Coordinates of C-alpha atoms in Angstrom, one line a residue:
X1 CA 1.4 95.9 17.1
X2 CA 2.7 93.3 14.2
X3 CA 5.3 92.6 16.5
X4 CA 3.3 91.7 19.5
X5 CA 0.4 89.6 17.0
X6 CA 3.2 87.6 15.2
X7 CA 5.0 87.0 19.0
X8 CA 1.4 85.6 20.3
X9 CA 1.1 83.4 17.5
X10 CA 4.0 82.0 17.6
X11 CA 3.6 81.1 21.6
X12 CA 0.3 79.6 21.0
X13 CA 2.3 77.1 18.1
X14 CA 4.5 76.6 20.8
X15 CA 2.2 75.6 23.5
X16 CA 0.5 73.2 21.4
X17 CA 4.1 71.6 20.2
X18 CA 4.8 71.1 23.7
X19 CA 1.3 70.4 24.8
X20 CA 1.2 67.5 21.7
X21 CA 5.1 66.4 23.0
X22 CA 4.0 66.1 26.4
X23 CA 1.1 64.2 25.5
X24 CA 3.0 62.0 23.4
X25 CA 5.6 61.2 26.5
X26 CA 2.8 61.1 28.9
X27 CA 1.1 58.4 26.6
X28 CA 4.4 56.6 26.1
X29 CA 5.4 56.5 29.7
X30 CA 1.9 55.1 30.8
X31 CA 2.5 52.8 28.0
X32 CA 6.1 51.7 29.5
X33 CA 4.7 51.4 33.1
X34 CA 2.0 49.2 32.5
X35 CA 4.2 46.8 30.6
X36 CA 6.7 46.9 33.4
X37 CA 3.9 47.0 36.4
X38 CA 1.4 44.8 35.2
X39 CA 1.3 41.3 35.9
X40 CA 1.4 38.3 33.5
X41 CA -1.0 36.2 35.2
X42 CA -1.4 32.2 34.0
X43 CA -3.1 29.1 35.2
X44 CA -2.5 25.6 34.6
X45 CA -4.9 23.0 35.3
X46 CA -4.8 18.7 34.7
X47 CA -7.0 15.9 35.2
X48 CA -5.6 12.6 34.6
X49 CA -7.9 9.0 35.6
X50 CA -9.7 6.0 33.4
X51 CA -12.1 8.0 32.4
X52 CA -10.8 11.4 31.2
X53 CA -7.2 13.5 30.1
X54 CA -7.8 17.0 30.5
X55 CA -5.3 20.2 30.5
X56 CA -6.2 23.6 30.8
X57 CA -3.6 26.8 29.9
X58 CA -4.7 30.0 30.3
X59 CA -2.0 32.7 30.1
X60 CA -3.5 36.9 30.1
X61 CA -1.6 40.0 29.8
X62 CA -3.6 43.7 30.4
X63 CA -6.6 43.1 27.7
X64 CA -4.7 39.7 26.0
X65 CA -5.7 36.2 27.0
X66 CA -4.6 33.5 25.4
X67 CA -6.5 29.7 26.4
X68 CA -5.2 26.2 25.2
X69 CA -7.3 23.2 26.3
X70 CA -6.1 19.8 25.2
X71 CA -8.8 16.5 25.6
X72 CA -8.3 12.8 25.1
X73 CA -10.0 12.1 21.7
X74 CA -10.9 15.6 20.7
X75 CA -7.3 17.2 20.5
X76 CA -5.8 20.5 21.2
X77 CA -8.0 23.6 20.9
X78 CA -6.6 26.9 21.3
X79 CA -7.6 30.8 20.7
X80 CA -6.4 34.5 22.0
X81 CA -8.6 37.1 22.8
X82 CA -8.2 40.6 22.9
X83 CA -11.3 42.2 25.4
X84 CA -14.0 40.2 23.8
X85 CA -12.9 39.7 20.2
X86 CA -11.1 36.9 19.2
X87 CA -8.1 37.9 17.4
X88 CA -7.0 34.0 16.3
X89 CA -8.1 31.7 14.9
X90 CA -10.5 33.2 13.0
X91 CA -14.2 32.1 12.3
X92 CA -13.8 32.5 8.8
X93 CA -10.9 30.6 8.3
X94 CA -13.3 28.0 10.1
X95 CA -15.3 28.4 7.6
X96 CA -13.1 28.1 4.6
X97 CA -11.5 24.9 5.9
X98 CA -15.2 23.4 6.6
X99 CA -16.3 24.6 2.8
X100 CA -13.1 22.7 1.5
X101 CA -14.3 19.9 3.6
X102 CA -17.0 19.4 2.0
X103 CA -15.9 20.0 -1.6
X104 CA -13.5 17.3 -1.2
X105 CA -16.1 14.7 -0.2
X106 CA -18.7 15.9 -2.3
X107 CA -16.0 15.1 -5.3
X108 CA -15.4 11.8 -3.8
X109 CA -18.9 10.6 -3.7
X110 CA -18.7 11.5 -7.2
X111 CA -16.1 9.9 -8.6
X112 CA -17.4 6.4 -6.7
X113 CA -20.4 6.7 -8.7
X114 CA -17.6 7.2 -12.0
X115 CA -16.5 3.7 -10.8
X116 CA -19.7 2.0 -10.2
X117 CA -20.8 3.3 -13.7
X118 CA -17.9 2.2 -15.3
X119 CA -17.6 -0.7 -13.6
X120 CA -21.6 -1.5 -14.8
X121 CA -19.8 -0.6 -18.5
X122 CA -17.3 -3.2 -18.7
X123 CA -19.8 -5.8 -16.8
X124 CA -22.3 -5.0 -20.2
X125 CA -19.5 -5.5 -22.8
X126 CA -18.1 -8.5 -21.2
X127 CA -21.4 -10.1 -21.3
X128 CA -22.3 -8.8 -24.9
X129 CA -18.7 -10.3 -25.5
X130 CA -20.1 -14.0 -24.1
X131 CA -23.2 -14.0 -26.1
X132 CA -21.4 -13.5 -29.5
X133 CA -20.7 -17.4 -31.3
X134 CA -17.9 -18.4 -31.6
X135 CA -16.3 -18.6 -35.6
X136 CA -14.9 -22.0 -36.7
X137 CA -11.1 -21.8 -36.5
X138 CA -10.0 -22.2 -40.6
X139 CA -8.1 -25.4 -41.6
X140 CA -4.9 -24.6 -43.2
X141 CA -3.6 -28.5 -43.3
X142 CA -6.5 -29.0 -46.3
X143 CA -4.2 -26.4 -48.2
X144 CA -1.2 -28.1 -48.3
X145 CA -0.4 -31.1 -50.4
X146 CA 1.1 -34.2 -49.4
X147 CA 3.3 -34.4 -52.5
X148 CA 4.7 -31.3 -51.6
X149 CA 5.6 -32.4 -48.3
X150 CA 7.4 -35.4 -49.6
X151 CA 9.3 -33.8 -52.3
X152 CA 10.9 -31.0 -49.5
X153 CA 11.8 -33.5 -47.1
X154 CA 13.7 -36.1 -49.9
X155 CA 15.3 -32.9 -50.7
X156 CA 16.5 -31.9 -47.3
X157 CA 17.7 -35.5 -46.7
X158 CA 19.9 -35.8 -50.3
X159 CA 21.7 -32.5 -48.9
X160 CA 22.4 -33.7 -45.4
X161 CA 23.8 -37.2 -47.1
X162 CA 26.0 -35.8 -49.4
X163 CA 27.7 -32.7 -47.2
X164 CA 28.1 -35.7 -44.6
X165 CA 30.1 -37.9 -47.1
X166 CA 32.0 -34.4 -48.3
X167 CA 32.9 -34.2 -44.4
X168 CA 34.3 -37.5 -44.2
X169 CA 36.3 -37.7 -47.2
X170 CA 38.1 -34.5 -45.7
X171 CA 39.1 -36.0 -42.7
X172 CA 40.4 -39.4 -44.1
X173 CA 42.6 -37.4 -46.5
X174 CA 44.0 -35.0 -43.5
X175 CA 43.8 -36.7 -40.3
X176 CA 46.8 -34.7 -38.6
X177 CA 44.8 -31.5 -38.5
X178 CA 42.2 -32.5 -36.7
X179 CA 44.5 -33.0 -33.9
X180 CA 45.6 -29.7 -32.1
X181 CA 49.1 -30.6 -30.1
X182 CA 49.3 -28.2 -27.9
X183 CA 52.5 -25.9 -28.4
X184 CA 55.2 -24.9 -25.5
X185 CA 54.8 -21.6 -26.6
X186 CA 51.1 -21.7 -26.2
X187 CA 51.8 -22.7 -22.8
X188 CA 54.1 -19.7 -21.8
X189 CA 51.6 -17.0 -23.3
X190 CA 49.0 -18.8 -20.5
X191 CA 51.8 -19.0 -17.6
X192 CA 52.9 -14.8 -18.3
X193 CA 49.3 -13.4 -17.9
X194 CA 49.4 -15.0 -14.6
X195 CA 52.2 -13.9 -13.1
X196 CA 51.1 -10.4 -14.2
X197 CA 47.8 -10.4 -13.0
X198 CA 49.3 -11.4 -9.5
X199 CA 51.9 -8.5 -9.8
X200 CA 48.9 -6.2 -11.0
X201 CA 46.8 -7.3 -7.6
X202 CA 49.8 -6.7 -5.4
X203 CA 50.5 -2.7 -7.1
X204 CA 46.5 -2.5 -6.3
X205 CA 46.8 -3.7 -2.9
X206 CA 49.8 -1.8 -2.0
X207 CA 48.4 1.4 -4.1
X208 CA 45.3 1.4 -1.4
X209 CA 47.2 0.7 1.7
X210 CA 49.0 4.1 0.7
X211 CA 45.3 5.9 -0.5
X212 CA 44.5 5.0 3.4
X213 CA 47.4 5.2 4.9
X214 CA 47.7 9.2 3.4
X215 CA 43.8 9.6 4.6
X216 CA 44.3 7.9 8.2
X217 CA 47.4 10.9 8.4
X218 CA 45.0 13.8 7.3
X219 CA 42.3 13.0 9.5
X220 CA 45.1 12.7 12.5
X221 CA 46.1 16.2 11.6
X222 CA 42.3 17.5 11.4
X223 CA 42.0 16.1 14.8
X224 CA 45.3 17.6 16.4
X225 CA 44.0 21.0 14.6
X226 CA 40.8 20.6 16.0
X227 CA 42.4 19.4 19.5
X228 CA 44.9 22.6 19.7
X229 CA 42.1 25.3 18.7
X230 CA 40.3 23.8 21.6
X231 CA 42.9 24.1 23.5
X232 CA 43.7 27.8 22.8
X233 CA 40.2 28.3 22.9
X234 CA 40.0 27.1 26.9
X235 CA 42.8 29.3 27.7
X236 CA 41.2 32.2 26.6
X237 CA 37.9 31.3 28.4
X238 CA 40.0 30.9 31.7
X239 CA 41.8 33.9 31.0
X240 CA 38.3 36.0 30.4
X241 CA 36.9 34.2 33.6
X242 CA 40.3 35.6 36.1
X243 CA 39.0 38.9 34.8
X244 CA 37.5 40.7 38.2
X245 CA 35.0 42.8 35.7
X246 CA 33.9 40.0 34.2
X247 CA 33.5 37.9 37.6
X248 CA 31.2 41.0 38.7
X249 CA 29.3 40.7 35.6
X250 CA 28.3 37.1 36.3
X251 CA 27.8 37.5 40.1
X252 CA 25.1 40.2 38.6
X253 CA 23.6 38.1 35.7
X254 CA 23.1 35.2 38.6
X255 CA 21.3 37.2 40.7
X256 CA 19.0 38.0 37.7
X257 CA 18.5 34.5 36.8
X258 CA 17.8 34.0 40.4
X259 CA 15.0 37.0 40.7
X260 CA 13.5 35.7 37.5
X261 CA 13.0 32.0 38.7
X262 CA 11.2 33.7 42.1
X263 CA 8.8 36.0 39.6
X264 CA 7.7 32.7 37.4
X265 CA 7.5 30.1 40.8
X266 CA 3.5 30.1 40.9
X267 CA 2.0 31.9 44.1
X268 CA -1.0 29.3 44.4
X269 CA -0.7 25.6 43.8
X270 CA -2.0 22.4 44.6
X271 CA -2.0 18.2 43.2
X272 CA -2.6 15.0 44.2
X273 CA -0.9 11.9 43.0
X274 CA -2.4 8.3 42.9
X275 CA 0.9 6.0 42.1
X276 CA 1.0 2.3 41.8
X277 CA 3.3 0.0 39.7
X278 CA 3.4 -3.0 38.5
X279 CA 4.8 -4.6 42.0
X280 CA 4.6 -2.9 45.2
X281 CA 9.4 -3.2 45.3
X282 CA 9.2 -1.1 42.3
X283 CA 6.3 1.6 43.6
X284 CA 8.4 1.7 46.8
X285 CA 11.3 2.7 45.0
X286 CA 9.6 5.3 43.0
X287 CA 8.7 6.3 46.2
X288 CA 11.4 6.8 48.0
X289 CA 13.0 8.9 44.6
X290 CA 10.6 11.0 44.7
X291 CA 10.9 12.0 48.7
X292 CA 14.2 13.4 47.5
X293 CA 12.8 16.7 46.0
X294 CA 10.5 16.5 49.3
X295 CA 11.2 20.3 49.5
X296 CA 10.0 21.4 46.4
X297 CA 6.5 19.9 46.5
X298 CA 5.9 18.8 50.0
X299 CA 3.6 22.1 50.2
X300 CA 1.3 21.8 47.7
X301 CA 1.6 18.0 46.5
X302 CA -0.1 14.6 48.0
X303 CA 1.0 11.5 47.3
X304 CA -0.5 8.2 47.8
X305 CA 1.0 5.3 46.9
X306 CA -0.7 2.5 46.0
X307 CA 1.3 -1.3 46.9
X308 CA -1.9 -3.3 45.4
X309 CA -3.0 -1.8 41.9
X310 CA -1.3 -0.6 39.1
X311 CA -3.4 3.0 38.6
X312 CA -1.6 6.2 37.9
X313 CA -4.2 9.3 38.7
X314 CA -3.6 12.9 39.5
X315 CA -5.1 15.9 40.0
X316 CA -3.0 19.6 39.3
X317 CA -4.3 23.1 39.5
X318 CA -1.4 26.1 39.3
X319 CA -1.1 29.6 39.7
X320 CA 0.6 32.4 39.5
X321 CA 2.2 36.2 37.9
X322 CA 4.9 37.0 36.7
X323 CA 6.3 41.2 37.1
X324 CA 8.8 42.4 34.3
X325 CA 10.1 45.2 36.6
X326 CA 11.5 42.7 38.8
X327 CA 13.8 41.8 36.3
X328 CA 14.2 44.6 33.8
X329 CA 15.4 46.7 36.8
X330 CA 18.3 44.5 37.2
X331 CA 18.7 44.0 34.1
X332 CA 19.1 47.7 32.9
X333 CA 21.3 48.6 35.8
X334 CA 23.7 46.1 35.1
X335 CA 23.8 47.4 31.0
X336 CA 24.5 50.8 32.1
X337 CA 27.8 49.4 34.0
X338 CA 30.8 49.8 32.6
X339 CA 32.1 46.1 34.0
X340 CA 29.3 44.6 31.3
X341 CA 30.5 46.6 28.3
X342 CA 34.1 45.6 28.8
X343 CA 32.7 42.0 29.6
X344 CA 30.9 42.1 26.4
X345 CA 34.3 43.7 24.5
X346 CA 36.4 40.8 25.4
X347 CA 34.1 38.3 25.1
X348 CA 33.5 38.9 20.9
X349 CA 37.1 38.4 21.4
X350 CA 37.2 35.0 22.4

């Protein structure tokens, strides 16, 4: 009987493991099938004329939306949503930024009123400052004696007379060394330094033709490095291209690129275009580039061209969704190949 109890209990804990586990993989697999299954839908709408710029982006993905709208004169606004909650931006970051707003100007209406006040300050000491008299300026002159004045400058001429007469007297009595001859030796001392200065400038010149002659040499070599690793490096690539693995690999990653461009191409469009230049040669010839990609818009795009006025005015509204199974499928098939891991191998190579 304690066998049979302790077996029963031990089944039940195993029903719920596996009842819990398949839940778990159930919930993960609905997860993964969703993602894969359900479309990215987005719209893009624009309104261009004199009066308004308008541009639309709505983008939404199961219960995510995201919605940009860009205005002439107001700017870019923007939010996501998840269900009806917005997720970002915040209202309360709103209100922060508007709080901090008006802190700063309620600080600069204050310090104006610092300024006027002080300003009022300095305008009161300035005029205190004019209604003060004026002191008389003293008279130092009266101080000073005329005698005194006299006596000083009798003084000063007495001195200048005699050292004049002292100077005199020394020249008459040695008149030869006044005059400086100049000497033959002085003469060679002056002619030396110049010869070596010139010597000096040509060592210098010389000395820098070889400083860039030695730097003109390393950067050739840098360049005929950098030219040969290029080299060896283009080799390798045309070597890894003649691969037949890696030439399946591409044709596969081309086709994925392709599939991906036909998920994103929008199901639903349509525009109009008003288009004049300044002359009616050049709006022709705008024209007439623009017929050459005639095939890629001639379905959903009108054009009018306009030989008289200079007006550009348009009109755009896009839609479409985008299916990640319709590429991950590909994509995933192609990993589990053994031509991509042996693509991949030799391409860390390179």
């Amino acid at each position: 009987m304690i066998l049979v109890s302790v077996g029963s209990v031990l089944l039940t804990i195993l029903k719920v493991i596996g009842i819990i586990l398949l839940c778990v993989f159930g919930l993960v697999l609905l997860i993964v099938l969703l993602v894969l299954f359900c479309p990215i839908s987005y719209r893009i709408s624009a309104v261009h004329n004199e009066k308004e710029t308008v541009a639309d982006v709505k983008v939404g993905f199961l219960i995510i939306k995201a919605l940009a709208n860009f205005t002439k004169g107001e700017g870019l606004n923007y939010s996501v949503k998840a269900l009806f909650f917005k997720v970002f931006p915040r209202d309360g970051a709103k209100e922060e930024d508007d709080g901090e707003d008006l802190l700063e100007d309620y600080l600069a209406e204050h310090d104006d009123d610092d300024i006027t006040i002080d300003l009022s300050d300095e305008s009161q000491e300035s005029s205190e400052s004019e209604d003060v008299p004026e002191l008389p300026e003293p008279d130092f002159e009266s101080d000073v004696s005329d005698e005194s004045l006299e006596d000083e400058s009798l003084e000063d001429a007495d001195f200048s007379i005699d050292q004049f007469l002292e100077e005199e007297d020394s020249v008459s009595e040695n008149p030869k060394e006044e005059i400086d001859e100049p000497d033959a030796s002085e003469e060679s001392e002056d002619k030396i330094p110049f010869k070596q200065k010139i010597s000096d400038a040509m060592d210098k010149a010389s000395d820098k033709v070889d400083e860039v002659l030695d730097k003109t040499d390393q950067k050739v070599d840098e360049v005929d490095k950098k030219y040969n690793e290029a080299m060896v490096k283009v080799d390798h690539v045309l070597q890894f291209l003649d691969r037949d693995y890696v030439e399946r690999t591409i044709k596969r990653v081309l086709n994925i690129v392709k599939r991906l461009f036909g998920t994103i191409k929008p199901k639903k469009s349509k525009g109009y275009l008003h288009m004049g230049l300044k002359s009616s040669a050049d709006t022709g010839m705008m024209l007439g580039k623009i017929a050459a990609f005639y095939p890629m818009y001639g379905r959903w795009l009108t054009i009018e061209p306009d030989f008289y006025n200079k007006v550009i005015e348009g009109e755009i509204d896009i839609k479409g969704r985008i299916y990640l199974f319709r590429v991950v499928g590909p994509a995933l098939r192609m990993v589990l190949t053994r031509d991509f891991w042996r693509t991949y191998k030799l391409a860390k190579k390179i």
